[in-house]
């Protein structure tokens, strides 16, 4: 087991190094921030002074080494635009995205998996056909359009829910959370629903495919032959046996939504990291872009590790391999 | 005394693209309490489907189209699902061919045994545990208390099948349908399990239907056998009589193809041709195209002939040995 942990750690470090090179080079290629930061009619002297101040006069490899050096001290640099430490900036926006993402992914899984199991268990029933039709919609209708329709129906026409913003928040451990207040929950509902539709559709299809396949296996037939009830079979056998692909997709969806909930956050004016990264790209705020992309890579490494640990928890055969 | 199980005219069909496929056709037999009945046939003969039909475990597109199955006097065909579920495992249980696919790989065998006990009213954890340990030791698992916490992959194939048999035994069923339970195992393990199951059935008085394609296996465990072909029972009778003096040419063909009956160094005899497709099965004897004794009469369905405790369906049966 310690060997396994070391191996994973070494893999993570190598991945992070490769990502840092790619991110650094990629961000450099996007454009020169000086063009955005300094007014076009500034004098040459001011221009050169600014270039030196940001270290942009150095060759790229030198800038990269400096960046690595600062990184080793836990310093991601300061945002050009907000003039504050990048980590603080991201940390101030992350909770909003985190709660939105969690609400969307957990909601989609909690609803999609049972419905998918039902659709796989009774594939020809009317309800199953309705579930599958809904999942096709969830897959094929674009997120931004559903977001606009949700706002139009529930915020503009019916006036039941707010159209944007986070609403009232409560501070817990120095972090602001919306989901702890009624007003915040009302603000959370529409964007979370918007984000969850695609994931819901995916969970339904995964659970349905897994269940359909399983229902024909000897494992299920044997459980039936022992007189176990259909409920026991679905809740104790099927749910566990289809869990591995679901956990995988849960992890990947959680990561990618946390990193790239941009469209929904923009439509619902949700002050999360998705909006931050879009703003930083348009204003060529390099430190924010670099730090953000590095954090996303780290996030996926952690999620993959957690998913692998979940596999081991779910499947005793995998535990045996690592032991 | 009425038999424990009585199947009459059991007919199970599958609706396929190619048409209606009659997998089991008009099968009738009885099993007495504590008796071991062998069900022999090539693959596709309908022997497994017969077993599943008895437990009501035919999944769509299959269905039981006709016939009656009485267990302890209670009609099982058309029985309401809840009642059928209550009978499964408790009155009639089943063991499948491949133990590596029947047990749930993610649950300890203790957990799986508990599920089977809970399905029939088991509530008390320590009583269920005691019963699980008792059945595991009955099927020859060493140190059963410790093994309850083990997962299926931690057992060898033979041990896994013993666990599956133990699960089938948990609720003391009167009848166990064993669908080729030793086919996937090594020959040495197979012989061991066969003799243990025979003793077990005798000791606890459980009746068994032992399904196999292997005539040698069946003859070593069953007191009576049914020979199936293309969904039909072609011949039945006490094992010793059927094997020593078969009346149906198909049974004779099966016997001739056994290695034990061959002269060493010569090619094994086999039945020419292969099993017919059941979709376009005609009205006549299904074995006729492969039968050396076939005549024009075989185009019509042979009626069942009865002599004492033996029955067969053939227009040209092999003469009885005096």
XYZ file of C-alpha atoms in Angstrom:
645
model
C 0.000 0.000 0.000
C 2.749 2.610 0.748
C 4.286 1.646 -2.598
C 0.972 2.350 -4.263
C 0.669 5.760 -2.572
C 4.208 6.715 -3.617
C 3.516 5.619 -7.153
C 0.382 7.756 -7.287
C 2.262 10.741 -5.821
C 5.044 10.435 -8.409
C 2.467 10.217 -11.191
C 0.720 13.311 -9.852
C 3.955 15.325 -9.744
C 4.866 14.372 -13.305
C 1.396 15.258 -14.553
C 1.492 18.609 -12.779
C 4.906 19.431 -14.282
C 3.737 18.631 -17.811
C 0.543 20.603 -17.294
C 2.459 23.612 -15.979
C 4.620 23.734 -19.120
C 1.601 23.404 -21.389
C -0.400 25.988 -19.497
C 2.460 28.438 -19.368
C 3.203 28.148 -23.069
C -0.473 28.169 -23.996
C -1.285 31.254 -21.971
C 1.726 33.006 -23.461
C 0.425 32.281 -26.940
C -3.024 33.752 -26.213
C -1.800 37.333 -26.314
C 0.356 39.981 -24.700
C -1.269 41.374 -21.560
C 0.592 44.649 -21.894
C -1.646 45.542 -24.818
C -4.639 45.304 -22.521
C -3.090 46.644 -19.339
C -1.596 49.834 -20.699
C -3.429 52.482 -22.601
C -2.319 52.650 -26.252
C -1.185 56.259 -25.912
C 1.183 55.618 -22.977
C 4.781 56.696 -23.571
C 7.428 54.189 -24.511
C 9.122 54.724 -21.135
C 6.004 53.875 -19.146
C 5.420 50.901 -21.397
C 8.898 49.499 -20.838
C 8.656 50.118 -17.127
C 5.443 48.116 -16.941
C 6.903 45.301 -19.004
C 9.837 45.082 -16.596
C 7.588 45.295 -13.552
C 5.610 42.251 -14.665
C 8.791 40.430 -15.671
C 7.623 40.252 -19.268
C 11.008 41.374 -20.609
C 12.539 38.047 -19.622
C 12.705 35.099 -22.073
C 9.835 32.637 -21.685
C 11.945 29.883 -20.085
C 13.167 32.389 -17.525
C 9.617 33.506 -16.761
C 8.646 29.849 -16.361
C 11.501 29.147 -13.939
C 10.598 32.236 -11.926
C 7.026 31.022 -11.864
C 8.116 27.588 -10.625
C 10.269 29.200 -7.977
C 7.356 31.268 -6.668
C 5.091 28.233 -6.890
C 7.458 26.281 -4.646
C 6.861 28.968 -2.032
C 3.090 28.662 -2.532
C 2.912 31.990 -4.376
C 0.769 31.953 -7.516
C 1.364 35.641 -8.161
C -1.020 38.575 -8.219
C -3.861 39.225 -10.586
C -3.044 42.003 -13.064
C -6.658 43.068 -13.048
C -7.730 42.872 -9.415
C -4.259 43.510 -7.986
C -4.700 40.878 -5.306
C -3.114 37.452 -4.720
C -4.519 34.978 -7.247
C -5.168 32.291 -4.642
C -7.263 34.678 -2.551
C -9.168 35.680 -5.639
C -9.945 32.098 -6.611
C -10.710 31.113 -3.017
C -13.260 33.922 -2.792
C -15.080 32.629 -5.876
C -14.719 28.883 -5.404
C -17.420 28.289 -2.744
C -20.116 29.680 -5.041
C -19.154 27.276 -7.818
C -18.625 24.432 -5.372
C -22.132 24.588 -3.963
C -23.657 25.030 -7.412
C -21.732 22.043 -8.757
C -22.462 19.830 -5.773
C -26.157 20.642 -5.942
C -26.235 19.839 -9.668
C -24.181 16.624 -9.589
C -25.721 15.183 -6.416
C -29.233 16.093 -7.561
C -28.669 14.534 -10.978
C -27.271 11.341 -9.421
C -29.862 11.018 -6.673
C -32.665 11.323 -9.196
C -31.070 9.867 -12.318
C -29.772 6.600 -10.846
C -33.082 5.350 -9.368
C -34.999 6.374 -12.478
C -32.365 4.748 -14.677
C -32.526 1.534 -12.654
C -36.290 1.540 -13.037
C -36.015 2.166 -16.776
C -33.607 -0.766 -17.055
C -35.733 -2.971 -14.829
C -38.988 -2.339 -16.713
C -37.729 -1.253 -20.143
C -41.082 -1.397 -21.884
C -43.272 0.419 -19.348
C -44.755 3.822 -20.186
C -42.894 5.512 -17.329
C -39.575 4.089 -18.575
C -40.252 5.445 -22.041
C -41.024 8.852 -20.551
C -37.779 8.755 -18.532
C -35.791 7.883 -21.638
C -37.474 10.632 -23.658
C -36.547 13.122 -20.919
C -32.964 11.887 -21.003
C -32.767 12.427 -24.761
C -33.903 16.021 -24.213
C -31.333 16.460 -21.467
C -28.618 15.261 -23.817
C -29.541 17.158 -26.916
C -30.915 20.550 -25.897
C -28.070 23.032 -25.354
C -27.464 24.197 -21.780
C -27.552 27.923 -22.540
C -30.926 27.606 -24.228
C -32.443 25.651 -21.316
C -31.015 28.270 -18.962
C -32.718 31.060 -20.869
C -35.997 29.135 -20.991
C -35.815 28.481 -17.231
C -35.301 32.191 -16.565
C -38.061 33.117 -18.972
C -40.579 30.705 -17.444
C -39.780 30.710 -13.724
C -38.305 34.156 -13.215
C -39.964 36.370 -15.829
C -43.383 34.841 -16.483
C -44.220 33.080 -13.232
C -42.025 35.217 -11.032
C -41.454 32.310 -8.637
C -37.677 32.327 -8.554
C -34.967 34.967 -8.989
C -33.190 35.215 -12.340
C -29.652 35.629 -11.104
C -27.155 36.229 -8.304
C -26.470 34.228 -5.161
C -29.019 35.771 -2.830
C -28.450 35.909 0.897
C -25.429 33.992 2.184
C -24.307 32.763 5.575
C -20.687 32.804 6.631
C -19.394 29.481 7.897
C -15.678 29.189 8.732
C -15.076 32.457 6.925
C -16.683 31.260 3.694
C -19.981 32.532 2.303
C -22.584 29.851 1.483
C -25.943 30.297 -0.250
C -27.475 26.939 0.425
C -27.886 27.660 4.126
C -30.494 30.365 3.619
C -33.934 30.076 2.065
C -33.210 33.022 -0.222
C -29.910 31.481 -1.234
C -31.607 28.165 -1.994
C -34.134 29.960 -4.171
C -31.279 31.521 -6.103
C -29.473 28.191 -6.313
C -32.397 26.185 -7.689
C -32.550 27.361 -11.301
C -28.815 27.352 -12.111
C -28.392 23.979 -10.381
C -31.328 22.575 -12.339
C -29.856 23.978 -15.524
C -26.471 22.393 -14.865
C -27.903 19.079 -13.752
C -30.036 18.227 -16.802
C -27.196 16.881 -18.902
C -25.764 14.933 -15.951
C -29.204 13.616 -15.098
C -29.563 12.310 -18.639
C -26.156 10.655 -18.444
C -26.867 9.026 -15.058
C -30.200 7.703 -16.328
C -28.551 6.120 -19.354
C -25.673 4.631 -17.355
C -27.943 3.171 -14.700
C -30.383 1.854 -17.292
C -27.714 0.178 -19.426
C -26.082 -1.406 -16.366
C -29.383 -2.635 -14.961
C -30.604 -4.084 -18.259
C -27.396 -6.024 -18.648
C -27.433 -7.226 -15.038
C -31.034 -8.385 -15.002
C -30.104 -11.126 -17.471
C -27.139 -12.399 -15.460
C -27.006 -15.526 -13.337
C -26.254 -13.412 -10.267
C -29.723 -11.875 -10.401
C -31.354 -15.152 -11.412
C -29.689 -16.905 -8.496
C -30.903 -14.228 -6.071
C -34.411 -14.704 -7.445
C -34.106 -18.472 -7.152
C -33.314 -17.954 -3.470
C -36.618 -16.130 -3.120
C -35.218 -12.632 -2.641
C -37.735 -9.877 -3.353
C -37.400 -7.643 -6.385
C -36.752 -4.699 -4.053
C -33.895 -6.545 -2.352
C -32.474 -7.488 -5.736
C -32.517 -3.896 -6.985
C -31.328 -2.232 -3.791
C -28.790 -4.778 -2.558
C -27.453 -6.361 -5.744
C -28.117 -4.136 -8.771
C -27.303 -0.797 -7.150
C -23.918 -2.053 -5.989
C -23.085 -3.858 -9.183
C -23.708 -0.798 -11.375
C -21.967 1.584 -8.958
C -18.502 1.596 -10.506
C -19.299 3.334 -13.815
C -21.592 5.703 -11.939
C -18.868 6.688 -9.492
C -16.496 7.256 -12.418
C -18.883 9.560 -14.218
C -19.809 11.286 -10.972
C -16.165 12.152 -10.364
C -15.456 13.339 -13.879
C -18.667 15.357 -14.083
C -18.020 16.902 -10.706
C -14.537 17.974 -11.781
C -15.466 19.310 -15.183
C -18.491 21.164 -13.859
C -16.522 22.711 -11.040
C -13.945 23.891 -13.540
C -16.151 24.865 -16.441
C -19.636 25.842 -15.276
C -18.998 28.961 -17.326
C -22.152 29.076 -19.434
C -24.570 28.601 -16.576
C -22.699 30.965 -14.292
C -22.774 33.631 -16.986
C -26.488 33.233 -17.727
C -27.465 33.303 -14.061
C -24.840 35.922 -13.043
C -23.535 33.383 -10.545
C -20.321 34.868 -9.091
C -18.244 31.687 -9.357
C -14.893 30.694 -10.812
C -16.394 30.050 -14.261
C -17.032 33.758 -14.681
C -13.616 34.526 -13.228
C -11.764 32.443 -15.798
C -13.753 33.909 -18.705
C -13.027 37.434 -17.455
C -9.358 36.629 -16.976
C -9.068 35.227 -20.496
C -10.682 38.275 -22.077
C -8.437 40.617 -20.094
C -5.345 38.413 -20.532
C -4.903 38.194 -16.765
C -2.103 35.615 -17.017
C -1.526 34.779 -13.331
C -5.219 34.000 -12.858
C -5.362 31.834 -15.976
C -2.218 29.900 -15.067
C -3.171 29.388 -11.450
C -6.708 28.426 -12.343
C -5.717 25.853 -14.953
C -3.108 24.394 -12.605
C -5.724 24.093 -9.878
C -8.094 22.379 -12.302
C -5.399 19.855 -13.165
C -4.763 19.261 -9.474
C -8.481 18.919 -8.901
C -8.722 16.168 -11.501
C -5.749 14.347 -10.039
C -7.429 14.397 -6.632
C -10.782 13.341 -8.077
C -9.208 10.462 -9.963
C -7.515 9.330 -6.775
C -10.797 9.510 -4.862
C -12.577 7.592 -7.628
C -9.910 4.893 -7.504
C -10.271 4.682 -3.733
C -14.025 4.428 -4.191
C -13.508 1.527 -6.613
C -11.514 -0.284 -3.975
C -14.205 0.388 -1.404
C -16.888 -0.899 -3.770
C -15.162 -3.918 -5.253
C -13.289 -6.343 -3.004
C -11.473 -7.825 -6.022
C -9.718 -4.484 -6.614
C -8.784 -4.213 -2.945
C -6.950 -7.510 -3.255
C -4.790 -6.203 -6.108
C -3.460 -3.210 -4.185
C -3.077 -4.889 -0.821
C -48.936 -41.039 -1.837
C -48.907 -38.088 -4.187
C -45.492 -37.033 -5.490
C -43.636 -33.962 -4.191
C -43.514 -32.420 -7.652
C -45.720 -33.223 -10.575
C -45.239 -31.569 -13.978
C -47.947 -32.199 -16.587
C -47.719 -31.103 -20.208
C -45.238 -28.335 -19.361
C -44.645 -26.214 -22.464
C -42.315 -23.195 -22.491
C -41.901 -21.048 -25.585
C -39.669 -18.134 -26.552
C -40.877 -15.472 -28.913
C -37.978 -14.761 -31.247
C -37.575 -12.833 -34.467
C -37.499 -16.113 -36.349
C -40.810 -17.156 -34.816
C -42.134 -19.024 -31.825
C -39.447 -21.270 -30.384
C -40.820 -24.121 -28.294
C -37.942 -24.851 -25.914
C -39.901 -27.264 -23.740
C -42.700 -29.290 -25.318
C -45.312 -31.169 -23.376
C -42.982 -32.390 -20.630
C -44.470 -34.495 -17.851
C -42.704 -36.119 -14.918
C -42.881 -36.521 -11.176
C -40.360 -36.287 -8.360
C -41.028 -38.079 -5.092
C -39.912 -36.628 -1.762
C -36.195 -37.291 -1.242
C -35.750 -38.694 -4.735
C -32.944 -37.707 -7.111
C -34.107 -37.481 -10.699
C -31.623 -36.959 -13.517
C -32.450 -34.822 -16.547
C -30.126 -35.615 -19.445
C -29.822 -34.062 -22.855
C -27.540 -32.286 -25.296
C -27.274 -28.510 -25.116
C -30.413 -26.943 -26.472
C -32.543 -29.916 -25.495
C -34.565 -27.763 -23.103
C -33.350 -29.297 -19.865
C -32.263 -25.999 -18.262
C -35.393 -24.210 -19.453
C -37.398 -27.014 -17.836
C -35.578 -26.315 -14.565
C -36.181 -22.568 -14.770
C -39.831 -23.159 -15.664
C -40.342 -25.088 -12.428
C -39.259 -22.026 -10.440
C -41.140 -19.574 -12.621
C -37.842 -17.973 -13.628
C -38.502 -17.655 -17.347
C -37.694 -14.102 -18.465
C -39.415 -12.470 -21.426
C -39.460 -13.085 -24.359
C -39.953 -16.556 -22.915
C -43.134 -17.735 -21.225
C -44.787 -20.883 -19.994
C -47.450 -21.483 -22.627
C -49.219 -24.505 -21.200
C -49.110 -27.223 -18.605
C -49.192 -27.594 -14.881
C -46.550 -27.869 -12.168
C -47.748 -28.960 -8.752
C -45.459 -28.746 -5.770
C -46.857 -30.386 -2.659
C -50.270 -30.139 -4.282
C -49.979 -26.406 -4.979
C -50.215 -25.282 -8.599
C -47.191 -23.111 -9.506
C -48.114 -22.105 -13.047
C -49.989 -18.812 -13.015
C -49.317 -18.418 -9.310
C -49.238 -14.826 -8.094
C -45.648 -13.431 -8.029
C -45.503 -12.763 -4.296
C -46.510 -16.312 -3.421
C -44.127 -17.756 -6.007
C -41.297 -15.707 -4.523
C -42.126 -17.038 -1.073
C -41.886 -20.609 -2.394
C -38.581 -20.039 -4.171
C -35.694 -20.847 -1.912
C -37.997 -22.235 0.762
C -39.830 -25.052 -1.049
C -37.905 -25.243 -4.299
C -34.369 -23.945 -4.761
C -31.900 -23.941 -7.622
C -28.147 -24.184 -8.154
C -26.650 -22.974 -11.424
C -23.846 -24.143 -13.614
C -21.112 -21.559 -13.187
C -20.419 -20.551 -9.572
C -18.215 -17.676 -10.712
C -21.238 -15.891 -12.173
C -23.974 -16.840 -9.715
C -22.570 -15.336 -6.529
C -22.499 -11.553 -6.209
C -18.778 -10.648 -6.368
C -19.230 -7.513 -4.233
C -20.866 -9.076 -1.185
C -19.329 -11.382 1.398
C -20.828 -14.826 1.355
C -22.143 -14.113 4.850
C -24.063 -11.139 3.507
C -25.433 -13.182 0.619
C -26.543 -15.955 2.938
C -28.219 -13.396 5.168
C -30.139 -11.978 2.190
C -31.377 -15.470 1.348
C -32.460 -16.039 4.959
C -34.093 -12.627 5.271
C -36.086 -13.387 2.143
C -37.871 -16.069 4.168
C -38.484 -14.252 7.398
C -35.008 -14.418 8.936
C -34.730 -11.565 11.460
C -32.476 -12.652 14.269
C -28.866 -11.949 13.249
C -27.255 -14.550 15.484
C -29.734 -17.273 14.477
C -29.131 -16.490 10.808
C -25.398 -16.617 11.358
C -25.674 -19.954 13.104
C -27.773 -21.362 10.254
C -25.285 -20.061 7.676
C -22.389 -21.714 9.522
C -24.357 -24.955 9.831
C -25.110 -25.164 6.085
C -21.563 -24.213 5.108
C -20.197 -27.053 7.184
C -22.841 -29.396 5.689
C -21.424 -28.747 2.221
C -17.865 -29.302 3.447
C -16.485 -25.779 3.908
C -13.744 -25.827 6.522
C -13.801 -23.165 9.251
C -17.211 -21.835 8.144
C -17.454 -19.096 10.794
C -14.322 -17.404 9.470
C -15.313 -17.897 5.844
C -18.543 -15.922 6.277
C -16.535 -12.734 5.916
C -14.833 -13.846 2.704
C -15.760 -12.738 -0.795
C -16.526 -15.161 -3.639
C -13.219 -14.477 -5.404
C -11.382 -15.760 -2.328
C -12.781 -19.260 -2.934
C -11.739 -21.828 -5.517
C -14.281 -22.870 -8.152
C -15.311 -26.004 -6.285
C -15.603 -24.163 -2.972
C -17.627 -21.442 -4.642
C -20.082 -24.015 -5.935
C -20.332 -25.468 -2.433
C -21.221 -21.993 -1.181
C -23.904 -21.686 -3.862
C -25.261 -25.085 -2.835
C -25.218 -23.983 0.808
C -27.254 -20.886 -0.122
C -29.761 -23.126 -1.882
C -29.954 -25.343 1.211
C -30.330 -22.489 3.729
C -34.101 -22.499 3.950
C -34.387 -26.305 3.892
C -36.155 -26.616 0.518
C -37.946 -29.856 -0.294
C -36.587 -29.840 -3.836
C -33.380 -28.477 -5.349
C -33.008 -28.080 -9.078
C -29.304 -28.540 -9.850
C -28.532 -27.163 -13.306
C -25.201 -28.748 -14.263
C -23.598 -27.696 -10.969
C -20.451 -29.722 -11.576
C -19.936 -29.063 -15.282
C -17.683 -26.033 -14.784
C -15.510 -27.845 -12.223
C -12.428 -30.056 -12.452
C -13.263 -33.723 -12.851
C -11.816 -34.654 -9.447
C -13.827 -31.941 -7.681
C -16.859 -32.983 -9.717
C -16.756 -36.541 -8.385
C -16.275 -35.271 -4.845
C -19.248 -32.907 -5.003
C -21.411 -35.551 -6.658
C -20.925 -38.057 -3.884
C -21.315 -35.393 -1.197
C -24.555 -34.164 -2.726
C -25.895 -37.701 -2.912
C -25.164 -38.234 0.783
C -26.508 -34.809 1.670
C -29.781 -35.414 -0.152
C -30.152 -38.710 1.666
C -29.322 -37.233 5.070
C -31.588 -34.219 4.960
C -34.261 -35.799 2.793
C -34.145 -33.180 0.045
C -35.305 -34.202 -3.409
C -33.197 -33.149 -6.384
C -33.534 -32.707 -10.082
C -30.022 -33.107 -11.431
C -29.654 -31.585 -14.889
C -26.631 -32.582 -16.958
C -25.485 -33.266 -20.477
C -23.240 -35.949 -19.035
C -24.919 -39.328 -18.857
C -22.138 -40.691 -16.655
C -22.629 -37.933 -14.064
C -26.375 -38.403 -13.965
C -26.190 -42.155 -13.736
C -23.924 -41.886 -10.701
C -26.348 -39.748 -8.705
C -29.917 -40.207 -9.975
C -32.214 -43.111 -9.215
C -34.419 -42.248 -12.163
C -33.591 -40.416 -15.368
C -35.385 -38.459 -18.054
C -33.747 -38.221 -21.470
C -34.617 -34.966 -23.220
C -34.237 -34.099 -26.872
C -35.475 -30.981 -28.710
C -37.678 -29.953 -25.823
C -39.243 -33.368 -25.312
C -38.776 -36.209 -22.890
C -37.985 -39.188 -25.141
C -37.460 -41.799 -22.472
C -37.768 -42.115 -18.722
C -37.315 -44.889 -16.230
C -35.137 -46.118 -13.361
C -31.525 -45.217 -14.150
C -30.241 -48.791 -14.075
C -32.933 -50.073 -16.452
C -32.653 -47.205 -18.898
C -28.888 -47.462 -19.101
C -28.707 -51.235 -19.308
C -31.547 -51.630 -21.803
C -32.540 -48.335 -23.452
C -35.771 -48.435 -25.446
C -35.249 -45.216 -27.386
C -32.593 -45.133 -30.152
C -31.475 -41.690 -28.942
C -30.672 -43.016 -25.480
C -28.766 -45.833 -27.126
C -26.822 -43.262 -29.166
C -25.913 -41.311 -26.028
C -24.744 -44.509 -24.348
C -22.674 -45.550 -27.342
C -20.889 -42.213 -27.360
C -19.677 -42.626 -23.766
C -15.914 -43.233 -23.700
C -16.385 -46.027 -21.155
C -18.340 -48.016 -23.737
C -15.732 -47.654 -26.481
C -12.952 -50.050 -27.349
C -9.669 -48.326 -26.434
C -7.815 -47.031 -29.459
C -10.890 -46.789 -31.687
C -12.733 -43.598 -32.517
C -15.620 -42.761 -30.203
C -18.984 -43.427 -31.677
C -21.166 -40.409 -32.123
C -24.716 -39.674 -33.123
C -24.602 -38.369 -36.704
C -25.928 -34.888 -37.429
C -26.752 -32.220 -34.873
C -29.714 -31.091 -32.807
C -32.493 -29.580 -34.921
C -33.500 -25.927 -34.874
C -36.557 -25.643 -32.686
C -38.089 -22.793 -34.683
C -39.220 -24.923 -37.606
C -39.608 -28.160 -35.728
C -42.085 -30.390 -37.558
C -44.879 -32.452 -36.100
C -42.994 -35.772 -36.258
C -40.252 -37.292 -34.133
C -37.509 -34.652 -33.782
C -34.793 -37.299 -33.644
C -35.864 -39.049 -36.869
C -33.381 -37.212 -39.187
C -30.482 -38.571 -37.116
C -31.977 -41.962 -36.356
C -30.873 -45.204 -38.010
C -34.224 -46.827 -37.293
C -36.341 -44.019 -38.763
C -39.097 -44.820 -41.274
C -42.029 -42.987 -42.840
C -44.000 -43.543 -39.655
C -41.610 -41.155 -37.862
C -43.134 -38.180 -39.727
C -45.993 -38.397 -37.243
C -45.638 -37.762 -33.551
C -44.974 -40.988 -31.639
C -47.341 -41.561 -28.738
C -45.948 -42.344 -25.319
C -45.563 -46.028 -24.610
C -45.690 -47.270 -21.041
C -44.321 -50.478 -19.605
C -44.181 -50.712 -15.838
C -42.218 -47.731 -14.568
C -40.686 -46.993 -17.966
C -41.975 -44.699 -20.666
C -40.711 -43.803 -24.142
C -41.807 -42.037 -27.303
C -40.717 -43.958 -30.382
C -42.318 -45.696 -33.335
C -39.459 -48.183 -33.502
C -38.252 -48.771 -29.963
C -35.390 -51.097 -29.277
C -36.785 -54.426 -28.155
C -36.919 -54.966 -24.430
C -34.295 -57.280 -23.057
C -35.982 -60.233 -21.517
